[in-house]
XYZ file of N, CA and C in Angstrom:
231
model
N 0.299 80.468 -32.061
C -0.734 80.849 -32.950
C -0.707 79.980 -34.177
N -1.876 79.726 -34.609
C -1.997 78.881 -35.796
C -1.950 79.769 -37.035
N -1.243 79.254 -38.002
C -1.203 79.991 -39.273
C -2.540 79.824 -40.005
N -3.070 80.924 -40.441
C -4.320 80.904 -41.181
C -4.006 81.095 -42.649
N -4.376 80.111 -43.431
C -4.169 80.216 -44.880
C -5.533 80.291 -45.566
N -5.612 81.231 -46.474
C -6.859 81.316 -47.222
C -6.883 80.227 -48.277
N -7.999 79.599 -48.290
C -8.158 78.595 -49.338
C -8.709 79.284 -50.584
N -8.212 78.930 -51.745
C -8.752 79.550 -52.964
C -10.209 79.108 -53.186
N -11.000 80.077 -53.477
C -12.394 79.746 -53.730
C -12.575 79.504 -55.220
N -13.318 78.506 -55.544
C -13.584 78.201 -56.948
C -15.027 78.569 -57.261
N -15.192 79.152 -58.414
C -16.542 79.494 -58.855
C -16.789 78.854 -60.218
N -17.993 78.518 -60.434
C -18.378 77.924 -61.710
C -19.226 78.938 -62.466
N -18.826 79.202 -63.692
C -19.564 80.139 -64.528
C -20.287 79.347 -65.609
N -21.573 79.525 -65.687
C -22.373 78.846 -66.699
C -22.715 79.864 -67.774
N -22.339 79.544 -69.004
C -22.625 80.434 -70.128
C -23.723 79.787 -70.960
N -24.838 80.472 -71.014
C -25.949 79.973 -71.819
C -25.886 80.614 -73.187
N -26.018 79.781 -74.204
C -25.998 80.315 -75.557
C -27.391 80.834 -75.874
N -27.458 82.103 -76.128
C -28.729 82.712 -76.465
C -28.634 83.270 -77.876
N -29.664 83.041 -78.605
C -29.707 83.547 -79.969
C -30.227 84.965 -79.953
N -29.486 85.818 -80.594
C -29.936 87.193 -80.696
C -30.949 87.332 -81.816
N -31.338 88.515 -82.126
C -32.302 88.744 -83.183
C -31.661 88.837 -84.553
N -30.387 88.568 -84.641
C -29.665 88.707 -85.904
C -30.179 87.796 -86.995
N -30.386 86.539 -86.692
C -30.840 85.587 -87.705
C -32.260 85.913 -88.148
N -33.090 86.328 -87.228
C -34.456 86.705 -87.573
C -34.444 87.922 -88.494
N -33.601 88.873 -88.205
C -33.477 90.075 -89.033
C -32.999 89.713 -90.439
N -32.025 88.837 -90.541
C -31.495 88.430 -91.845
C -32.577 87.711 -92.654
N -33.330 86.839 -92.031
C -34.392 86.121 -92.730
C -35.485 87.077 -93.196
N -35.852 88.030 -92.364
C -36.864 89.018 -92.736
C -36.373 89.868 -93.901
N -35.133 90.271 -93.868
C -34.545 91.055 -94.950
C -34.529 90.249 -96.248
N -34.207 88.975 -96.170
C -34.184 88.112 -97.346
C -35.583 87.982 -97.953
N -36.593 87.826 -97.119
C -37.973 87.728 -97.609
C -38.381 89.019 -98.314
N -38.003 90.156 -97.762
C -38.348 91.441 -98.373
C -37.650 91.600 -99.721
N -36.384 91.235 -99.802
C -35.638 91.349 -101.060
C -36.257 90.455 -102.135
N -36.625 89.235 -101.770
C -37.240 88.319 -102.734
C -38.592 88.862 -103.201
N -39.377 89.420 -102.281
C -40.688 89.965 -102.646
C -40.536 91.147 -103.607
N -39.597 92.037 -103.343
C -39.388 93.197 -104.216
C -38.889 92.737 -105.593
N -37.980 91.790 -105.627
C -37.472 91.284 -106.902
C -38.590 90.625 -107.705
N -39.446 89.855 -107.052
C -40.567 89.216 -107.744
C -41.530 90.257 -108.295
N -41.774 91.307 -107.539
C -42.679 92.366 -107.998
C -42.150 93.004 -109.281
N -40.869 93.359 -109.290
C -40.301 94.000 -110.469
C -40.199 93.038 -111.646
N -39.941 91.774 -111.374
C -39.863 90.786 -112.444
C -41.231 90.605 -113.095
N -42.260 90.480 -112.291
C -43.617 90.306 -112.820
C -44.064 91.574 -113.539
N -43.789 92.721 -112.968
C -44.169 93.993 -113.576
C -43.430 94.199 -114.898
N -42.177 93.804 -114.972
C -41.392 93.931 -116.199
C -41.948 93.055 -117.311
N -42.370 91.842 -116.982
C -42.966 90.951 -117.972
C -44.255 91.553 -118.508
N -45.016 92.175 -117.653
C -46.278 92.796 -118.064
C -46.018 93.937 -119.043
N -45.006 94.753 -118.750
C -44.653 95.857 -119.651
C -44.178 95.338 -121.001
N -43.414 94.250 -120.984
C -42.919 93.680 -122.235
C -44.088 93.153 -123.066
N -45.039 92.494 -122.410
C -46.211 91.991 -123.120
C -47.028 93.139 -123.703
N -47.156 94.220 -122.966
C -47.896 95.385 -123.455
C -47.201 95.994 -124.669
N -45.889 96.042 -124.652
C -45.141 96.603 -125.775
C -45.328 95.745 -127.024
N -45.304 94.437 -126.878
C -45.496 93.535 -128.017
C -46.912 93.684 -128.560
N -47.878 93.775 -127.663
C -49.276 93.931 -128.080
C -49.470 95.248 -128.829
N -48.865 96.310 -128.329
C -48.966 97.615 -128.978
C -48.325 97.585 -130.360
N -47.180 96.955 -130.487
C -46.506 96.870 -131.785
C -47.348 96.067 -132.767
N -47.953 94.986 -132.316
C -48.797 94.181 -133.194
C -50.017 94.981 -133.656
N -50.582 95.767 -132.771
C -51.730 96.601 -133.139
C -51.318 97.629 -134.190
N -50.152 98.242 -134.012
C -49.681 99.229 -134.978
C -49.411 98.603 -136.338
N -48.852 97.386 -136.350
C -48.600 96.689 -137.615
C -49.924 96.372 -138.287
N -50.903 95.941 -137.508
C -52.223 95.641 -138.070
C -52.876 96.884 -138.656
N -52.755 97.989 -137.970
C -53.313 99.252 -138.468
C -52.609 99.692 -139.749
N -51.295 99.546 -139.803
C -50.536 99.915 -141.004
C -50.945 99.038 -142.178
N -51.151 97.752 -141.952
C -51.582 96.858 -143.025
C -52.964 97.249 -143.521
N -53.825 97.632 -142.619
C -55.160 98.087 -143.007
C -55.080 99.351 -143.856
N -54.209 100.276 -143.472
C -54.033 101.511 -144.232
C -53.490 101.226 -145.632
N -52.559 100.297 -145.749
C -52.005 99.933 -147.045
C -53.088 99.293 -147.920
N -53.900 98.442 -147.299
C -54.999 97.824 -148.053
C -55.993 98.852 -148.559
N -56.329 99.819 -147.739
C -57.249 100.874 -148.155
C -56.644 101.713 -149.262
N -55.368 101.997 -149.184
C -54.707 102.770 -150.236
C -54.681 101.997 -151.540
N -54.488 100.687 -151.463
C -54.466 99.862 -152.684
C -55.842 99.853 -153.326
N -56.904 99.784 -152.531
C -58.255 99.812 -153.080
C -58.532 101.148 -153.765
N -58.085 102.220 -153.122
C -58.301 103.551 -153.711
C -57.525 103.701 -155.032
N -56.369 103.087 -155.138
C -55.553 103.209 -156.339
C -56.177 102.443 -157.498
N -56.931 101.393 -157.223
C -57.494 100.544 -158.262
C -58.847 101.088 -158.751
N -59.506 101.884 -157.994
C -60.831 102.417 -158.360
C -60.743 103.230 -159.660
N -61.665 102.950 -160.556
C -61.684 103.792 -161.752
C -62.319 105.146 -161.434
N -61.865 106.137 -162.096
C -62.409 107.478 -161.822
C -63.358 107.928 -162.866
């Protein structure tokens, strides 16, 4: 009888590199964070400008009141 020896079988495994959705998710998250930060930055500048405008209006009104009081003080009775 002939001796039967099993020959080792070789297999080749091909691994394909596939990109998951991780990088897309990170980029989308980054865009959202930048958009929200820009919104608050622009909105904050608007509030600051409004506060300065309001203060200037109040100073102008106070100066007008002082001027009117000075005129009243100078009027002869």
